[in-house]
PDB file of C-alpha atoms and ligand atoms in Angstrom:
ATOM      1  CA  MET A   8      -0.108  -0.098   0.053  1.00 59.00           C
ATOM      2  CA  LYS A   9       1.893   2.925  -1.288  1.00 52.00           C
ATOM      3  CA  THR A  10       1.603   6.549  -0.177  1.00 54.00           C
ATOM      4  CA  SER A  11       3.169   9.567  -1.631  1.00 50.00           C
ATOM      5  CA  ASN A  12       6.019   9.201   0.967  1.00 52.00           C
ATOM      6  CA  HIS A  13       5.258   6.064   3.073  1.00 65.00           C
ATOM      7  CA  GLU A  14       4.611   2.485   2.359  1.00 72.00           C
ATOM      8  CA  LEU A  15       2.328   0.756   4.599  1.00 81.00           C
ATOM      9  CA  GLU A  16       3.324  -3.213   5.466  1.00 79.00           C
ATOM     10  CA  GLU A  17      -0.011  -4.787   3.876  1.00 85.00           C
ATOM     11  CA  ILE A  18      -0.893  -7.771   6.472  1.00 91.00           C
ATOM     12  CA  PHE A  19      -4.787  -8.119   5.027  1.00 94.00           C
ATOM     13  CA  PRO A  20      -6.436  -7.881   1.764  1.00 94.00           C
ATOM     14  CA  LYS A  21      -7.588  -4.606   1.264  1.00 93.00           C
ATOM     15  CA  GLY A  22     -11.037  -4.997   0.948  1.00 95.00           C
ATOM     16  CA  GLN A  23     -13.687  -3.186  -0.132  1.00 96.00           C
ATOM     17  CA  LYS A  24     -14.074   1.105  -0.448  1.00 97.00           C
ATOM     18  CA  GLY A  25     -16.018   2.504   2.294  1.00 96.00           C
ATOM     19  CA  PRO A  26     -19.019   4.868   1.264  1.00 96.00           C
ATOM     20  CA  SER A  27     -18.576   8.251   0.977  1.00 96.00           C
ATOM     21  CA  ASP A  28     -21.811   8.336   3.224  1.00 97.00           C
ATOM     22  CA  PHE A  29     -19.484   7.566   6.011  1.00 98.00           C
ATOM     23  CA  PHE A  30     -15.822   8.159   4.951  1.00 98.00           C
ATOM     24  CA  THR A  31     -14.294  11.302   3.635  1.00 98.00           C
ATOM     25  CA  GLY A  32     -11.265  10.293   1.316  1.00 97.00           C
ATOM     26  CA  ASN A  33     -10.321   6.647   0.197  1.00 97.00           C
ATOM     27  CA  ALA A  34     -10.651   4.040   3.147  1.00 97.00           C
ATOM     28  CA  PHE A  35     -11.064   0.383   2.872  1.00 97.00           C
ATOM     29  CA  ASN A  36     -12.645  -2.103   4.933  1.00 97.00           C
ATOM     30  CA  ILE A  37     -12.563  -6.050   5.188  1.00 97.00           C
ATOM     31  CA  GLY A  38     -14.127  -7.885   7.673  1.00 97.00           C
ATOM     32  CA  LEU A  39     -11.846 -11.040   9.304  1.00 97.00           C
ATOM     33  CA  VAL A  40     -14.026 -12.193  11.779  1.00 96.00           C
ATOM     34  CA  GLN A  41     -18.186 -12.265  11.061  1.00 92.00           C
ATOM     35  CA  VAL A  42     -20.629 -11.507  13.357  1.00 94.00           C
ATOM     36  CA  ASP A  43     -22.253 -14.313  14.861  1.00 95.00           C
ATOM     37  CA  SER A  44     -24.357 -15.288  17.847  1.00 95.00           C
ATOM     38  CA  ILE A  45     -21.326 -17.483  19.758  1.00 96.00           C
ATOM     39  CA  TYR A  46     -18.691 -14.913  19.764  1.00 97.00           C
ATOM     40  CA  THR A  47     -20.835 -11.454  19.342  1.00 98.00           C
ATOM     41  CA  THR A  48     -17.691  -9.586  18.105  1.00 98.00           C
ATOM     42  CA  ALA A  49     -16.874  -7.882  14.979  1.00 97.00           C
ATOM     43  CA  VAL A  50     -13.336  -7.635  13.746  1.00 98.00           C
ATOM     44  CA  GLY A  51     -11.520  -5.966  10.570  1.00 98.00           C
ATOM     45  CA  ASN A  52      -9.309  -3.824   9.407  1.00 97.00           C
ATOM     46  CA  VAL A  53      -9.191  -0.605   7.941  1.00 97.00           C
ATOM     47  CA  TYR A  54      -6.696   1.231   5.493  1.00 96.00           C
ATOM     48  CA  PHE A  55      -7.018   4.749   5.290  1.00 97.00           C
ATOM     49  CA  GLU A  56      -5.099   6.299   2.419  1.00 96.00           C
ATOM     50  CA  PRO A  57      -3.428   9.943   3.689  1.00 96.00           C
ATOM     51  CA  GLY A  58      -5.981  12.852   4.484  1.00 96.00           C
ATOM     52  CA  ALA A  59      -8.890   9.897   4.939  1.00 97.00           C
ATOM     53  CA  ARG A  60     -10.932   9.598   8.020  1.00 98.00           C
ATOM     54  CA  SER A  61     -14.410   7.926   9.305  1.00 98.00           C
ATOM     55  CA  ASN A  62     -17.407  10.288   9.851  1.00 98.00           C
ATOM     56  CA  TRP A  63     -18.515  10.892  13.516  1.00 98.00           C
ATOM     57  CA  HIS A  64     -20.177   7.736  14.674  1.00 98.00           C
ATOM     58  CA  THR A  65     -20.627   5.572  18.036  1.00 98.00           C
ATOM     59  CA  HIS A  66     -20.546   2.075  18.559  1.00 98.00           C
ATOM     60  CA  PRO A  67     -23.646   0.744  20.870  1.00 98.00           C
ATOM     61  CA  SER A  68     -21.175  -1.146  23.121  1.00 98.00           C
ATOM     62  CA  GLY A  69     -17.543   0.641  22.315  1.00 98.00           C
ATOM     63  CA  GLN A  70     -14.625  -0.278  20.018  1.00 98.00           C
ATOM     64  CA  ILE A  71     -11.413  -1.216  20.681  1.00 98.00           C
ATOM     65  CA  LEU A  72      -8.537   0.186  18.008  1.00 98.00           C
ATOM     66  CA  ILE A  73      -5.475  -1.443  17.283  1.00 98.00           C
ATOM     67  CA  ILE A  74      -3.131   0.246  14.712  1.00 97.00           C
ATOM     68  CA  THR A  75      -0.989  -1.821  12.788  1.00 96.00           C
ATOM     69  CA  ASP A  76       0.976   0.562  10.734  1.00 96.00           C
ATOM     70  CA  GLY A  77       1.100   4.190   9.717  1.00 96.00           C
ATOM     71  CA  LYS A  78       0.125   7.453  11.481  1.00 96.00           C
ATOM     72  CA  GLY A  79      -3.587   8.782  11.918  1.00 97.00           C
ATOM     73  CA  TYR A  80      -5.851  10.470  14.245  1.00 98.00           C
ATOM     74  CA  HIS A  81      -8.139   9.410  16.746  1.00 98.00           C
ATOM     75  CA  GLN A  82     -10.892  11.956  18.321  1.00 97.00           C
ATOM     76  CA  ILE A  83     -13.247  11.596  21.202  1.00 97.00           C
ATOM     77  CA  GLU A  84     -16.077  14.560  21.274  1.00 97.00           C
ATOM     78  CA  GLY A  85     -15.093  17.438  23.660  1.00 96.00           C
ATOM     79  CA  GLN A  86     -11.315  16.036  23.578  1.00 96.00           C
ATOM     80  CA  PRO A  87      -8.150  17.081  22.013  1.00 96.00           C
ATOM     81  CA  ILE A  88      -7.356  14.915  18.563  1.00 97.00           C
ATOM     82  CA  GLN A  89      -5.067  12.190  19.894  1.00 97.00           C
ATOM     83  CA  VAL A  90      -2.274  11.228  17.498  1.00 97.00           C
ATOM     84  CA  ILE A  91      -2.252   7.563  16.992  1.00 97.00           C
ATOM     85  CA  LYS A  92       0.708   5.038  15.134  1.00 97.00           C
ATOM     86  CA  LYS A  93       1.870   1.986  14.621  1.00 95.00           C
ATOM     87  CA  GLY A  94       1.597  -0.376  18.103  1.00 96.00           C
ATOM     88  CA  ASP A  95      -0.809   2.177  19.654  1.00 98.00           C
ATOM     89  CA  VAL A  96      -4.008   0.365  21.541  1.00 98.00           C
ATOM     90  CA  VAL A  97      -7.157   2.590  21.632  1.00 97.00           C
ATOM     91  CA  LYS A  98     -10.444   1.949  23.385  1.00 96.00           C
ATOM     92  CA  CYS A  99     -13.355   4.078  22.767  1.00 96.00           C
ATOM     93  CA  PRO A 100     -16.308   3.488  25.323  1.00 96.00           C
ATOM     94  CA  PRO A 101     -19.893   2.717  24.454  1.00 98.00           C
ATOM     95  CA  ASN A 102     -21.667   5.339  22.703  1.00 98.00           C
ATOM     96  CA  VAL A 103     -18.980   8.163  22.541  1.00 98.00           C
ATOM     97  CA  ARG A 104     -19.416  10.328  19.561  1.00 98.00           C
ATOM     98  CA  HIS A 105     -15.874   9.699  17.699  1.00 98.00           C
ATOM     99  CA  TRP A 106     -14.056   9.418  14.456  1.00 98.00           C
ATOM    100  CA  HIS A 107     -10.729   8.015  13.252  1.00 98.00           C
ATOM    101  CA  GLY A 108      -8.751   8.024  10.335  1.00 98.00           C
ATOM    102  CA  ALA A 109      -4.945   8.841   8.681  1.00 97.00           C
ATOM    103  CA  SER A 110      -3.154  12.078   8.954  1.00 96.00           C
ATOM    104  CA  PRO A 111      -2.795  14.263   6.163  1.00 95.00           C
ATOM    105  CA  GLU A 112       0.835  12.822   5.348  1.00 94.00           C
ATOM    106  CA  VAL A 113       0.702   9.142   5.970  1.00 95.00           C
ATOM    107  CA  GLY A 114      -1.943   6.719   5.781  1.00 96.00           C
ATOM    108  CA  LEU A 115      -2.987   4.200   8.344  1.00 97.00           C
ATOM    109  CA  GLN A 116      -3.713   0.447   8.905  1.00 96.00           C
ATOM    110  CA  GLN A 117      -6.013  -0.257  12.267  1.00 97.00           C
ATOM    111  CA  LEU A 118      -7.754  -3.264  13.545  1.00 98.00           C
ATOM    112  CA  TYR A 119     -10.855  -2.578  15.051  1.00 98.00           C
ATOM    113  CA  ILE A 120     -13.006  -5.102  17.548  1.00 98.00           C
ATOM    114  CA  VAL A 121     -16.520  -4.145  18.200  1.00 98.00           C
ATOM    115  CA  PRO A 122     -18.006  -6.369  21.110  1.00 98.00           C
ATOM    116  CA  ASN A 123     -21.270  -7.239  21.929  1.00 98.00           C
ATOM    117  CA  THR A 124     -22.739  -6.938  18.467  1.00 97.00           C
ATOM    118  CA  GLU A 125     -26.293  -8.400  19.326  1.00 96.00           C
ATOM    119  CA  ASN A 126     -26.399  -4.513  20.351  1.00 96.00           C
ATOM    120  CA  GLY A 127     -25.496  -3.238  17.297  1.00 96.00           C
ATOM    121  CA  ILE A 128     -21.987  -2.447  15.676  1.00 96.00           C
ATOM    122  CA  VAL A 129     -21.762   1.421  14.626  1.00 97.00           C
ATOM    123  CA  ASP A 130     -24.147   4.390  14.409  1.00 98.00           C
ATOM    124  CA  TRP A 131     -22.961   6.725  11.761  1.00 98.00           C
ATOM    125  CA  GLN A 132     -23.092  10.322  11.944  1.00 98.00           C
ATOM    126  CA  GLU A 133     -21.948  13.484  10.163  1.00 98.00           C
ATOM    127  CA  SER A 134     -18.661  14.189   8.188  1.00 98.00           C
ATOM    128  CA  VAL A 135     -15.798  15.180  10.041  1.00 98.00           C
ATOM    129  CA  THR A 136     -14.863  18.826   8.387  1.00 97.00           C
ATOM    130  CA  ASP A 137     -11.796  19.869   7.077  1.00 96.00           C
ATOM    131  CA  GLU A 138     -11.541  22.531   9.866  1.00 96.00           C
ATOM    132  CA  GLN A 139     -11.928  19.857  12.791  1.00 96.00           C
ATOM    133  CA  TYR A 140      -9.288  17.153  11.088  1.00 97.00           C
ATOM    134  CA  SER A 141      -6.639  20.117  11.105  1.00 92.00           C
ATOM    135  CA  ILE A 142      -4.579  20.015  14.407  1.00 77.00           C
ATOM    136  CA  LYS A 143      -4.686  23.255  16.202  1.00 60.00           C
TER     137      LYS A 143
HETATM  138 MN1   MN B 202     -15.088   4.032  16.030  1.00 90.19          MN
END
């Protein structure tokens, strides 16, 4: 996965491009553990090209992110943007508005783990504006 100045290590298949209703820029998602009634957990990989990010959203039972390559941002509403990079593990609590994505210069590869999928997986909201995305 090449970017303008950084090459990410491709671990999983790139998957499908995330729809523009839910993502700004180019983000690719592949499910790795499909939801079922035994494990009730969704696991997948997202690759964000530089500048790409999710919309604001919530997870009914929270989410864990494991960053496997690159550099990006994670922000819980009302808190400063957190810089995330390869090796970081980030928890987002249930029903807390947040977004995550790549930095402007370097892409991001992240695994997501969503528990208790019987409560739902994600509730999508509005896009993250360029102003919100820029670190002050
Ligand atoms: Mn999330």
